[in-house]
């Protein structure tokens, strides 16, 4: 503990910072006052405003006692860069995350450090390689199905659950080799029990993270039953992957047949230990479950309220006529990239790293910092990207060795869906008077969805 305190102090001194201010606890022993206030803020969907208020009051780096453990909250780019890149090897997240998800899963890419983590990273690399990312063919089918679900009579629709289905369909396709096909109406009911169970597993995980070392207090039969449902489904995919590997003697026939990498098949070539495979695939599926859908939903939440941005976006996309939307075409659409960047500025929960002490980095706080982004930091302003080339001040996917391996995939897929959308619809109007409010769950989901009216384009030529 002493060494780590010293280390934290050293980092702070290196960057000319003072010792962090301390949260004035009423309960200095366990910090239960702080813990309760956080829980209450989350229950009232006030977690983000509360976090903003705390940074404003105690500074961009401050210290709390979180259930008996020293926790440093920071929104300073230098500290984030130091922990996740410059001094990467001095920090780890295994002590904090290990065991927290058991019995849901054990070891995987985002719960380990060191050799196991390096091995897991190498395992996922081919799936997220540039050539796979550029393969937009398989997403096209899912987007076509999404459009079939949208009303043609101008009635109201909520885009948020539809985007969730879209990215669940596409991610199960490339992670498990089999799409859930939630956008096919007759399949939806069957998969809903899995989705509900999976979401309850995530809810339980969030609770256990908040409980920290007191997680033994978490007793919830529904959580255990939900884990069972998820395991049964995932085990079926695992059985199939192992069978195919055995049938083809581990050849690349599978990849050839599927016309792309399927992550589970790649993993099954390395190990056929079913429990290991289950943990590995769940720890990739978990961050992939909803994050892309929420990022895109949040962009549409703004677009529905900012017709001038939508119009400009549409003008840019229509310049390309009916040309096939390739990786390169999408990259060349500057304004579309700015809109997605601006969406990324709003997103993603804070993340933890710990070595004795815990550092909790607030990307949201960093991305809203007026000292970096100017007076309009909290506004949606795609034009700011004309000038800005931020590095550690803009980290929606983090940076350094643990950067999100799916970053290019997410950006390309979101660009593709956005471009298809603006080609198809001339206007999008919000019919929801509520401001964007974070839902009470892991990630940045809109509490009130994205309820809109869509006006189809007569012709986009
Ligand atoms: C908008 C969408 C996404 C955002 C903003 C995002 C952001 C991030 C961030 C900030 C991290 C590092 C923090 C942490 O460890 O918790 C991370 C890690 C990770 N993400 Fe993503 N992510 C997104 C989508 C995805 C998707 C779709 C997948 C997979 C299909 C994915 C897979 C992973 C994995 C496996 C890690 C762990 C990497 C490691 O520990 O080495 N992410 N992501």
Short mmCIF file of C-alpha atoms and ligand atoms in Angstrom, two decimals:
data_model
loop_
_atom_site.label_atom_id
_atom_site.label_comp_id
_atom_site.label_asym_id
_atom_site.label_seq_id
_atom_site.Cartn_x
_atom_site.Cartn_y
_atom_site.Cartn_z
CA UNK A 1 0.00 0.00 0.00
CA UNK A 2 2.79 2.36 0.93
CA UNK A 3 4.66 1.64 -2.30
CA UNK A 4 1.59 2.31 -4.33
CA UNK A 5 0.72 5.48 -2.47
CA UNK A 6 4.26 6.58 -3.17
CA UNK A 7 3.79 5.62 -6.81
CA UNK A 8 0.60 7.63 -7.13
CA UNK A 9 2.34 10.59 -5.50
CA UNK A 10 5.28 10.18 -7.88
CA UNK A 11 3.00 10.25 -10.92
CA UNK A 12 1.25 13.29 -9.61
CA UNK A 13 4.55 15.08 -8.88
CA UNK A 14 5.91 14.14 -12.32
CA UNK A 15 3.05 16.11 -13.77
CA UNK A 16 3.44 18.98 -11.39
CA UNK A 17 0.23 18.10 -9.54
CA UNK A 18 -0.46 18.48 -5.87
CA UNK A 19 -1.51 15.53 -3.71
CA UNK A 20 -5.16 14.90 -4.62
CA UNK A 21 -7.79 16.55 -2.49
CA UNK A 22 -9.57 14.20 -0.15
CA UNK A 23 -13.31 13.72 -0.12
CA UNK A 24 -14.54 14.89 3.31
CA UNK A 25 -15.93 11.58 4.58
CA UNK A 26 -18.36 11.39 7.47
CA UNK A 27 -17.30 7.76 7.78
CA UNK A 28 -13.51 7.80 7.42
CA UNK A 29 -13.21 4.06 8.14
CA UNK A 30 -15.20 2.55 5.25
CA UNK A 31 -16.39 5.65 3.42
CA UNK A 32 -19.97 4.37 3.58
CA UNK A 33 -21.35 7.91 3.21
CA UNK A 34 -19.65 8.24 -0.20
CA UNK A 35 -20.71 4.72 -1.24
CA UNK A 36 -24.35 5.40 -0.34
CA UNK A 37 -24.35 8.76 -2.12
CA UNK A 38 -23.04 7.06 -5.28
CA UNK A 39 -25.67 4.33 -5.10
CA UNK A 40 -28.43 6.87 -4.60
CA UNK A 41 -27.18 8.95 -7.54
CA UNK A 42 -27.22 5.84 -9.76
CA UNK A 43 -30.73 4.92 -8.58
CA UNK A 44 -32.00 8.39 -9.50
CA UNK A 45 -30.22 8.37 -12.88
CA UNK A 46 -28.10 11.23 -11.52
CA UNK A 47 -24.75 9.50 -11.70
CA UNK A 48 -23.25 11.73 -14.41
CA UNK A 49 -24.34 15.11 -12.95
CA UNK A 50 -23.08 13.91 -9.55
CA UNK A 51 -19.73 12.92 -10.99
CA UNK A 52 -19.48 16.33 -12.71
CA UNK A 53 -20.30 18.12 -9.45
CA UNK A 54 -17.67 16.17 -7.52
CA UNK A 55 -14.93 17.00 -10.05
CA UNK A 56 -15.98 20.66 -9.99
CA UNK A 57 -15.86 20.71 -6.18
CA UNK A 58 -12.75 18.61 -5.40
CA UNK A 59 -10.67 19.11 -8.53
CA UNK A 60 -9.79 17.00 -11.58
CA UNK A 61 -8.10 14.40 -9.39
CA UNK A 62 -9.43 13.60 -5.94
CA UNK A 63 -9.26 10.77 -3.47
CA UNK A 64 -12.03 8.84 -1.74
CA UNK A 65 -12.24 5.94 0.66
CA UNK A 66 -14.32 3.36 -1.20
CA UNK A 67 -15.37 0.66 1.27
CA UNK A 68 -12.00 0.84 3.03
CA UNK A 69 -9.86 1.19 -0.11
CA UNK A 70 -8.14 4.26 -1.42
CA UNK A 71 -9.59 5.24 -4.78
CA UNK A 72 -8.28 8.05 -6.98
CA UNK A 73 -10.81 9.63 -9.34
CA UNK A 74 -9.21 11.42 -12.24
CA UNK A 75 -10.25 13.15 -15.45
CA UNK A 76 -6.75 14.42 -16.25
CA UNK A 77 -5.25 13.22 -19.54
CA UNK A 78 -1.72 13.08 -18.11
CA UNK A 79 -2.79 10.67 -15.38
CA UNK A 80 -4.78 8.52 -17.80
CA UNK A 81 -1.87 8.37 -20.23
CA UNK A 82 0.53 7.59 -17.42
CA UNK A 83 -1.48 4.65 -16.07
CA UNK A 84 -2.59 3.18 -19.41
CA UNK A 85 0.56 3.80 -21.47
CA UNK A 86 3.72 5.33 -20.02
CA UNK A 87 3.70 3.33 -16.78
CA UNK A 88 1.49 0.53 -18.11
CA UNK A 89 3.53 -2.29 -16.56
CA UNK A 90 3.24 -0.87 -13.05
CA UNK A 91 -0.53 -1.18 -13.06
CA UNK A 92 -2.99 -3.96 -13.52
CA UNK A 93 -6.69 -4.62 -13.38
CA UNK A 94 -6.63 -8.30 -12.50
CA UNK A 95 -6.69 -7.75 -8.71
CA UNK A 96 -9.81 -5.64 -9.08
CA UNK A 97 -11.69 -7.69 -11.67
CA UNK A 98 -10.51 -11.20 -10.88
CA UNK A 99 -13.20 -13.26 -9.26
CA UNK A 100 -15.78 -10.50 -9.45
CA UNK A 101 -17.69 -12.26 -12.22
CA UNK A 102 -17.34 -15.84 -10.92
CA UNK A 103 -19.50 -17.93 -11.50
CA UNK A 104 -20.48 -16.00 -14.66
CA UNK A 105 -16.98 -16.25 -16.08
CA UNK A 106 -13.48 -16.64 -14.83
CA UNK A 107 -10.41 -15.53 -16.82
CA UNK A 108 -10.61 -13.59 -20.04
CA UNK A 109 -9.14 -10.68 -21.94
CA UNK A 110 -10.56 -7.93 -19.77
CA UNK A 111 -10.09 -9.56 -16.38
CA UNK A 112 -6.39 -10.50 -16.56
CA UNK A 113 -2.93 -8.95 -16.84
CA UNK A 114 0.44 -10.35 -17.90
CA UNK A 115 0.90 -13.46 -20.03
CA UNK A 116 -2.72 -14.62 -19.98
CA UNK A 117 -3.90 -11.20 -21.12
CA UNK A 118 -1.24 -11.09 -23.88
CA UNK A 119 -2.34 -14.56 -25.03
CA UNK A 120 -6.03 -13.47 -25.08
CA UNK A 121 -5.18 -10.34 -27.02
CA UNK A 122 -3.28 -12.37 -29.62
CA UNK A 123 -6.32 -14.63 -29.91
CA UNK A 124 -8.74 -11.81 -30.79
CA UNK A 125 -6.33 -9.89 -33.05
CA UNK A 126 -7.17 -11.62 -36.38
CA UNK A 127 -10.90 -11.07 -35.85
CA UNK A 128 -10.42 -7.32 -35.55
CA UNK A 129 -7.74 -7.05 -38.24
CA UNK A 130 -8.14 -4.40 -40.94
CA UNK A 131 -9.18 -6.87 -43.63
CA UNK A 132 -12.01 -8.22 -41.47
CA UNK A 133 -13.10 -4.74 -40.48
CA UNK A 134 -13.31 -3.74 -44.13
CA UNK A 135 -15.63 -6.69 -44.82
CA UNK A 136 -18.95 -4.85 -44.66
CA UNK A 137 -20.80 -7.42 -46.73
CA UNK A 138 -22.17 -9.33 -43.78
CA UNK A 139 -23.45 -6.17 -42.04
CA UNK A 140 -25.44 -5.18 -45.14
CA UNK A 141 -27.88 -8.04 -44.68
CA UNK A 142 -28.60 -7.02 -41.08
CA UNK A 143 -29.09 -3.34 -41.98
CA UNK A 144 -31.54 -4.34 -44.75
CA UNK A 145 -33.52 -6.24 -42.14
CA UNK A 146 -33.46 -3.23 -39.82
CA UNK A 147 -34.92 -1.04 -42.56
CA UNK A 148 -37.69 -3.60 -43.07
CA UNK A 149 -38.64 -3.09 -39.43
CA UNK A 150 -38.95 0.70 -39.68
CA UNK A 151 -42.44 2.15 -40.23
CA UNK A 152 -43.22 3.52 -43.67
CA UNK A 153 -46.26 5.54 -42.56
CA UNK A 154 -44.34 8.13 -40.52
CA UNK A 155 -45.40 6.70 -37.16
CA UNK A 156 -43.15 6.81 -34.12
CA UNK A 157 -40.37 4.32 -33.60
CA UNK A 158 -37.74 3.81 -30.91
CA UNK A 159 -34.36 3.34 -32.60
CA UNK A 160 -32.48 2.28 -29.48
CA UNK A 161 -33.83 -1.30 -29.14
CA UNK A 162 -33.62 -1.75 -32.91
CA UNK A 163 -29.94 -0.80 -32.92
CA UNK A 164 -29.40 -3.22 -30.04
CA UNK A 165 -30.93 -6.00 -32.16
CA UNK A 166 -28.86 -4.95 -35.18
CA UNK A 167 -25.53 -5.16 -33.36
CA UNK A 168 -26.48 -8.29 -31.47
CA UNK A 169 -27.29 -9.94 -34.78
CA UNK A 170 -24.03 -8.86 -36.37
CA UNK A 171 -21.79 -9.46 -33.34
CA UNK A 172 -23.16 -12.96 -32.65
CA UNK A 173 -22.56 -13.61 -36.34
CA UNK A 174 -18.83 -12.91 -36.15
CA UNK A 175 -18.20 -13.95 -32.52
CA UNK A 176 -20.18 -17.21 -32.44
CA UNK A 177 -20.51 -17.92 -36.15
CA UNK A 178 -24.30 -17.83 -35.89
CA UNK A 179 -26.50 -14.75 -35.81
CA UNK A 180 -29.29 -14.46 -33.28
CA UNK A 181 -31.42 -13.00 -36.08
CA UNK A 182 -33.36 -10.77 -33.72
CA UNK A 183 -34.35 -8.62 -36.66
CA UNK A 184 -36.29 -11.51 -38.12
CA UNK A 185 -39.60 -11.15 -36.26
CA UNK A 186 -40.25 -14.88 -35.83
CA UNK A 187 -36.82 -15.42 -34.19
CA UNK A 188 -37.04 -12.59 -31.70
CA UNK A 189 -39.12 -14.22 -29.02
CA UNK A 190 -36.82 -17.22 -28.82
CA UNK A 191 -33.71 -15.10 -28.25
CA UNK A 192 -35.31 -12.68 -25.82
CA UNK A 193 -34.91 -15.03 -22.86
CA UNK A 194 -31.16 -15.15 -23.57
CA UNK A 195 -30.94 -11.35 -23.88
CA UNK A 196 -32.93 -10.79 -20.70
CA UNK A 197 -30.77 -13.28 -18.83
CA UNK A 198 -27.57 -11.76 -20.20
CA UNK A 199 -28.67 -8.27 -19.19
CA UNK A 200 -29.47 -9.47 -15.71
CA UNK A 201 -25.99 -11.00 -15.52
CA UNK A 202 -24.55 -7.58 -16.38
CA UNK A 203 -26.77 -5.89 -13.82
CA UNK A 204 -25.49 -8.29 -11.15
CA UNK A 205 -21.91 -7.64 -12.25
CA UNK A 206 -22.42 -3.88 -11.86
CA UNK A 207 -23.70 -4.49 -8.36
CA UNK A 208 -20.70 -6.65 -7.50
CA UNK A 209 -18.29 -4.03 -8.84
CA UNK A 210 -19.91 -1.45 -6.56
CA UNK A 211 -19.70 -3.84 -3.60
CA UNK A 212 -15.98 -4.39 -4.20
CA UNK A 213 -14.45 -6.56 -1.48
CA UNK A 214 -17.89 -6.90 0.14
CA UNK A 215 -19.25 -8.78 -2.88
CA UNK A 216 -19.74 -11.91 -0.77
CA UNK A 217 -22.87 -10.05 0.41
CA UNK A 218 -24.34 -10.40 -3.08
CA UNK A 219 -26.84 -13.27 -2.88
CA UNK A 220 -29.29 -13.28 -5.74
CA UNK A 221 -30.94 -16.45 -7.02
CA UNK A 222 -32.16 -14.69 -10.16
CA UNK A 223 -28.56 -13.79 -11.00
CA UNK A 224 -27.50 -17.43 -10.71
CA UNK A 225 -30.48 -18.60 -12.78
CA UNK A 226 -29.66 -16.02 -15.49
CA UNK A 227 -26.08 -17.24 -15.61
CA UNK A 228 -27.40 -20.75 -16.19
CA UNK A 229 -29.51 -19.58 -19.17
CA UNK A 230 -26.55 -17.77 -20.75
CA UNK A 231 -24.19 -20.69 -20.23
CA UNK A 232 -26.59 -23.17 -21.82
CA UNK A 233 -26.87 -21.07 -24.96
CA UNK A 234 -23.16 -20.24 -25.25
CA UNK A 235 -22.20 -23.87 -24.59
CA UNK A 236 -24.18 -24.89 -27.66
CA UNK A 237 -22.07 -22.55 -29.81
CA UNK A 238 -18.94 -23.92 -28.16
CA UNK A 239 -19.92 -27.54 -28.84
CA UNK A 240 -20.49 -26.69 -32.50
CA UNK A 241 -17.16 -24.87 -32.82
CA UNK A 242 -15.25 -27.76 -31.25
CA UNK A 243 -17.05 -30.31 -33.40
CA UNK A 244 -16.23 -28.37 -36.56
CA UNK A 245 -12.58 -28.04 -35.60
CA UNK A 246 -12.36 -31.79 -34.96
CA UNK A 247 -14.21 -32.62 -38.19
CA UNK A 248 -11.86 -30.48 -40.27
CA UNK A 249 -8.71 -31.30 -38.30
CA UNK A 250 -8.36 -27.65 -37.34
CA UNK A 251 -8.01 -26.52 -40.95
CA UNK A 252 -9.04 -23.11 -42.17
CA UNK A 253 -12.07 -24.58 -43.94
CA UNK A 254 -14.31 -22.93 -41.40
CA UNK A 255 -13.03 -19.47 -42.07
CA UNK A 256 -13.24 -20.11 -45.80
CA UNK A 257 -16.80 -21.36 -45.53
CA UNK A 258 -17.89 -18.41 -43.42
CA UNK A 259 -15.92 -16.06 -45.70
CA UNK A 260 -14.41 -14.42 -42.62
CA UNK A 261 -12.94 -15.11 -39.20
CA UNK A 262 -15.32 -16.36 -36.54
CA UNK A 263 -13.78 -15.62 -33.19
CA UNK A 264 -15.05 -18.70 -31.37
CA UNK A 265 -13.70 -20.99 -34.09
CA UNK A 266 -10.30 -19.30 -33.90
CA UNK A 267 -10.31 -19.76 -30.14
CA UNK A 268 -11.33 -23.42 -30.47
CA UNK A 269 -8.25 -24.02 -32.62
CA UNK A 270 -6.11 -22.95 -29.65
CA UNK A 271 -7.95 -24.68 -26.81
CA UNK A 272 -10.81 -27.11 -26.54
CA UNK A 273 -11.25 -26.64 -22.83
CA UNK A 274 -14.93 -25.74 -22.71
CA UNK A 275 -14.83 -23.67 -19.52
CA UNK A 276 -11.86 -21.71 -20.80
CA UNK A 277 -13.58 -21.09 -24.12
CA UNK A 278 -16.74 -19.96 -22.37
CA UNK A 279 -14.88 -17.41 -20.26
CA UNK A 280 -12.85 -16.14 -23.20
CA UNK A 281 -15.81 -15.64 -25.51
CA UNK A 282 -18.03 -14.11 -22.82
CA UNK A 283 -15.38 -11.54 -21.94
CA UNK A 284 -15.38 -10.36 -25.56
CA UNK A 285 -19.13 -10.59 -26.01
CA UNK A 286 -19.70 -8.55 -22.85
CA UNK A 287 -18.11 -5.27 -24.01
CA UNK A 288 -19.55 -5.92 -27.47
CA UNK A 289 -23.10 -6.56 -26.23
CA UNK A 290 -24.50 -3.05 -26.37
CA UNK A 291 -21.72 -0.46 -26.54
CA UNK A 292 -21.85 0.03 -30.32
CA UNK A 293 -25.64 0.20 -30.34
CA UNK A 294 -25.64 2.78 -27.56
CA UNK A 295 -22.95 4.88 -29.21
CA UNK A 296 -24.97 5.00 -32.44
CA UNK A 297 -28.29 5.52 -30.63
CA UNK A 298 -26.81 8.51 -28.83
CA UNK A 299 -25.71 10.04 -32.13
CA UNK A 300 -29.28 9.64 -33.44
CA UNK A 301 -30.63 11.13 -30.23
CA UNK A 302 -28.79 14.32 -31.15
CA UNK A 303 -29.44 14.16 -34.90
CA UNK A 304 -33.19 14.01 -34.27
CA UNK A 305 -32.86 17.33 -32.41
CA UNK A 306 -30.37 18.98 -34.77
CA UNK A 307 -31.90 19.02 -38.28
CA UNK A 308 -29.11 21.29 -39.61
CA UNK A 309 -26.46 18.69 -38.70
CA UNK A 310 -28.53 15.90 -40.28
CA UNK A 311 -29.00 17.96 -43.45
CA UNK A 312 -25.28 18.64 -43.79
CA UNK A 313 -24.48 14.99 -43.18
CA UNK A 314 -26.98 13.92 -45.82
CA UNK A 315 -25.56 16.35 -48.36
CA UNK A 316 -22.11 14.86 -47.89
CA UNK A 317 -23.28 11.24 -48.16
CA UNK A 318 -25.44 11.94 -51.23
CA UNK A 319 -22.41 13.37 -53.05
CA UNK A 320 -21.36 9.73 -53.46
CA UNK A 321 -24.64 8.81 -55.17
CA UNK A 322 -25.43 5.10 -54.99
CA UNK A 323 -21.76 4.07 -54.85
CA UNK A 324 -21.03 1.00 -52.72
CA UNK A 325 -20.20 2.06 -49.17
CA UNK A 326 -16.71 0.70 -48.67
CA UNK A 327 -14.24 1.19 -45.83
CA UNK A 328 -12.37 3.75 -47.97
CA UNK A 329 -15.49 5.66 -49.07
CA UNK A 330 -16.68 5.93 -45.48
CA UNK A 331 -13.25 7.16 -44.33
CA UNK A 332 -13.36 9.87 -46.97
CA UNK A 333 -16.63 11.30 -45.59
CA UNK A 334 -15.14 13.92 -43.31
CA UNK A 335 -18.30 15.36 -41.82
CA UNK A 336 -19.65 11.90 -41.07
CA UNK A 337 -16.42 11.09 -39.21
CA UNK A 338 -16.72 14.34 -37.24
CA UNK A 339 -20.29 13.50 -36.24
CA UNK A 340 -19.15 10.08 -34.99
CA UNK A 341 -16.20 11.62 -33.13
CA UNK A 342 -18.52 14.07 -31.47
CA UNK A 343 -20.73 11.13 -30.47
CA UNK A 344 -17.65 9.40 -29.02
CA UNK A 345 -17.03 12.45 -26.88
CA UNK A 346 -20.19 11.71 -24.93
CA UNK A 347 -19.68 8.05 -24.39
CA UNK A 348 -18.39 5.27 -22.23
CA UNK A 349 -18.29 4.65 -18.54
CA UNK A 350 -15.30 5.28 -16.35
CA UNK A 351 -12.77 2.52 -16.03
CA UNK A 352 -10.77 1.21 -13.15
CA UNK A 353 -7.21 0.07 -12.75
CA UNK A 354 -5.68 -0.85 -9.47
CA UNK A 355 -2.49 -1.83 -7.79
CA UNK A 356 -3.28 -1.61 -4.10
CA UNK A 357 -4.93 1.72 -4.82
CA UNK A 358 -7.61 2.04 -7.45
CA UNK A 359 -7.54 4.66 -10.18
CA UNK A 360 -10.90 5.42 -11.66
CA UNK A 361 -10.61 7.41 -14.86
CA UNK A 362 -13.56 9.42 -16.08
CA UNK A 363 -13.52 9.63 -19.87
CA UNK A 364 -16.77 11.49 -19.73
CA UNK A 365 -15.29 14.10 -17.39
CA UNK A 366 -12.23 14.42 -19.65
CA UNK A 367 -14.36 14.80 -22.79
CA UNK A 368 -16.45 17.53 -21.16
CA UNK A 369 -13.51 19.51 -19.80
CA UNK A 370 -13.79 23.17 -20.87
CA UNK A 371 -10.05 23.71 -20.38
CA UNK A 372 -9.49 21.26 -23.24
CA UNK A 373 -12.58 21.62 -25.43
CA UNK A 374 -13.51 25.24 -24.84
CA UNK A 375 -16.69 26.86 -23.59
CA UNK A 376 -18.90 24.68 -25.79
CA UNK A 377 -17.38 21.44 -24.40
CA UNK A 378 -20.81 20.04 -23.55
CA UNK A 379 -22.38 20.98 -26.90
CA UNK A 380 -22.62 18.67 -29.92
CA UNK A 381 -20.40 20.51 -32.38
CA UNK A 382 -18.99 18.37 -35.23
CA UNK A 383 -17.22 21.42 -36.71
CA UNK A 384 -14.72 21.46 -33.83
CA UNK A 385 -13.01 18.46 -35.48
CA UNK A 386 -11.89 20.65 -38.34
CA UNK A 387 -9.13 21.92 -36.07
CA UNK A 388 -8.71 19.32 -33.37
CA UNK A 389 -6.28 16.41 -33.47
CA UNK A 390 -6.40 15.25 -29.86
CA UNK A 391 -4.40 12.28 -28.63
CA UNK A 392 -4.75 11.56 -24.91
CA UNK A 393 -7.47 14.17 -24.48
CA UNK A 394 -9.89 12.12 -26.60
CA UNK A 395 -9.94 8.47 -25.59
CA UNK A 396 -13.37 6.88 -26.10
CA UNK A 397 -11.59 3.59 -26.80
CA UNK A 398 -8.79 4.32 -24.35
CA UNK A 399 -5.21 4.02 -25.65
CA UNK A 400 -1.96 2.20 -25.04
CA UNK A 401 -1.63 -1.60 -25.03
CA UNK A 402 -5.15 -2.15 -23.65
CA UNK A 403 -6.89 -0.01 -26.21
CA UNK A 404 -10.23 -1.44 -27.38
CA UNK A 405 -9.39 -4.04 -30.03
CA UNK A 406 -12.75 -3.41 -31.71
CA UNK A 407 -12.21 0.32 -32.27
CA UNK A 408 -11.86 0.21 -36.07
CA UNK A 409 -14.69 -2.27 -36.40
CA UNK A 410 -17.02 -0.09 -34.31
CA UNK A 411 -16.14 3.11 -36.17
CA UNK A 412 -16.52 1.46 -39.57
CA UNK A 413 -19.80 -0.24 -38.72
CA UNK A 414 -21.28 2.92 -37.23
CA UNK A 415 -20.17 4.95 -40.25
CA UNK A 416 -21.79 2.37 -42.53
CA UNK A 417 -25.13 2.32 -40.69
CA UNK A 418 -25.20 6.11 -40.43
CA UNK A 419 -24.49 6.54 -44.14
CA UNK A 420 -27.14 3.97 -45.11
CA UNK A 421 -29.61 5.72 -42.84
CA UNK A 422 -29.14 9.20 -44.23
CA UNK A 423 -29.41 7.83 -47.76
CA UNK A 424 -32.73 6.23 -46.88
CA UNK A 425 -34.32 8.98 -44.78
CA UNK A 426 -34.64 12.61 -45.68
CA UNK A 427 -35.50 13.74 -42.18
CA UNK A 428 -35.55 12.47 -38.66
CA UNK A 429 -37.62 14.19 -35.98
CA UNK A 430 -37.55 13.67 -32.26
CA UNK A 431 -40.91 13.20 -30.60
CA UNK A 432 -39.46 12.92 -27.09
CA UNK A 433 -39.29 16.08 -24.92
CA UNK A 434 -36.92 14.52 -22.36
CA UNK A 435 -33.26 15.52 -22.30
CA UNK A 436 -30.73 12.70 -22.69
CA UNK A 437 -30.52 10.89 -19.35
CA UNK A 438 -28.29 7.95 -18.55
CA UNK A 439 -30.22 4.76 -17.85
CA UNK A 440 -29.43 2.90 -14.66
CA UNK A 441 -27.15 0.21 -16.02
CA UNK A 442 -23.57 -0.32 -17.17
CA UNK A 443 -22.78 1.75 -20.25
CA UNK A 444 -24.27 4.87 -21.79
CA UNK A 445 -27.82 3.90 -22.64
CA UNK A 446 -30.51 6.57 -23.00
CA UNK A 447 -33.12 6.14 -20.28
CA UNK A 448 -35.94 7.28 -22.57
CA UNK A 449 -34.71 5.55 -25.73
CA UNK A 450 -34.48 7.35 -29.08
CA UNK A 451 -38.10 7.91 -30.09
CA UNK A 452 -38.34 9.45 -33.51
CA UNK A 453 -40.43 9.96 -36.61
CA UNK A 454 -38.64 9.14 -39.85
CA UNK A 455 -39.38 10.66 -43.22
CA UNK A 456 -38.23 8.45 -46.09
CA UNK A 457 -36.51 10.06 -49.06
CA UNK A 458 -38.49 9.88 -52.28
CA UNK A 459 -35.29 9.44 -54.23
CA UNK A 460 -31.74 10.12 -53.17
CA UNK A 461 -30.38 10.99 -56.59
C1 LIG B 1 -18.82 2.18 -29.03
C2 LIG B 1 -18.33 0.99 -28.79
C3 LIG B 1 -17.16 0.67 -27.90
C4 LIG B 1 -16.44 1.49 -27.08
C5 LIG B 1 -16.63 2.99 -26.84
C6 LIG B 1 -15.43 0.68 -26.45
C7 LIG B 1 -14.50 1.14 -25.54
C8 LIG B 1 -13.60 0.34 -24.85
C9 LIG B 1 -12.74 0.80 -23.78
C10 LIG B 1 -12.67 2.21 -23.23
C11 LIG B 1 -12.02 -0.28 -23.36
C12 LIG B 1 -10.97 -0.32 -22.25
C13 LIG B 1 -11.57 -0.26 -20.90
C14 LIG B 1 -11.89 -1.51 -20.18
O1 LIG B 1 -11.04 -2.40 -20.08
O2 LIG B 1 -13.02 -1.59 -19.66
C15 LIG B 1 -12.43 -1.42 -24.15
C16 LIG B 1 -11.91 -2.68 -24.02
C17 LIG B 1 -12.33 -3.74 -24.76
N1 LIG B 1 -13.29 -3.76 -25.76
FE1 LIG B 1 -14.31 -2.17 -26.42
N2 LIG B 1 -15.55 -0.61 -26.88
C18 LIG B 1 -16.59 -0.66 -27.78
C19 LIG B 1 -17.06 -1.76 -28.48
C20 LIG B 1 -16.50 -3.01 -28.40
C21 LIG B 1 -16.95 -4.16 -29.15
C22 LIG B 1 -18.11 -4.14 -30.17
C23 LIG B 1 -16.17 -5.21 -28.79
C24 LIG B 1 -16.20 -6.65 -29.26
C25 LIG B 1 -16.99 -7.17 -30.12
C26 LIG B 1 -15.21 -4.71 -27.81
C27 LIG B 1 -14.25 -5.49 -27.21
C28 LIG B 1 -13.39 -5.03 -26.23
C29 LIG B 1 -12.46 -5.90 -25.53
C30 LIG B 1 -12.27 -7.40 -25.76
C31 LIG B 1 -11.79 -5.10 -24.60
C32 LIG B 1 -10.71 -5.52 -23.61
C33 LIG B 1 -9.33 -5.21 -24.16
C34 LIG B 1 -8.19 -5.53 -23.21
O3 LIG B 1 -8.41 -5.55 -22.00
O4 LIG B 1 -7.09 -5.76 -23.71
N3 LIG B 1 -15.44 -3.38 -27.61
N4 LIG B 1 -13.40 -1.01 -25.05
#
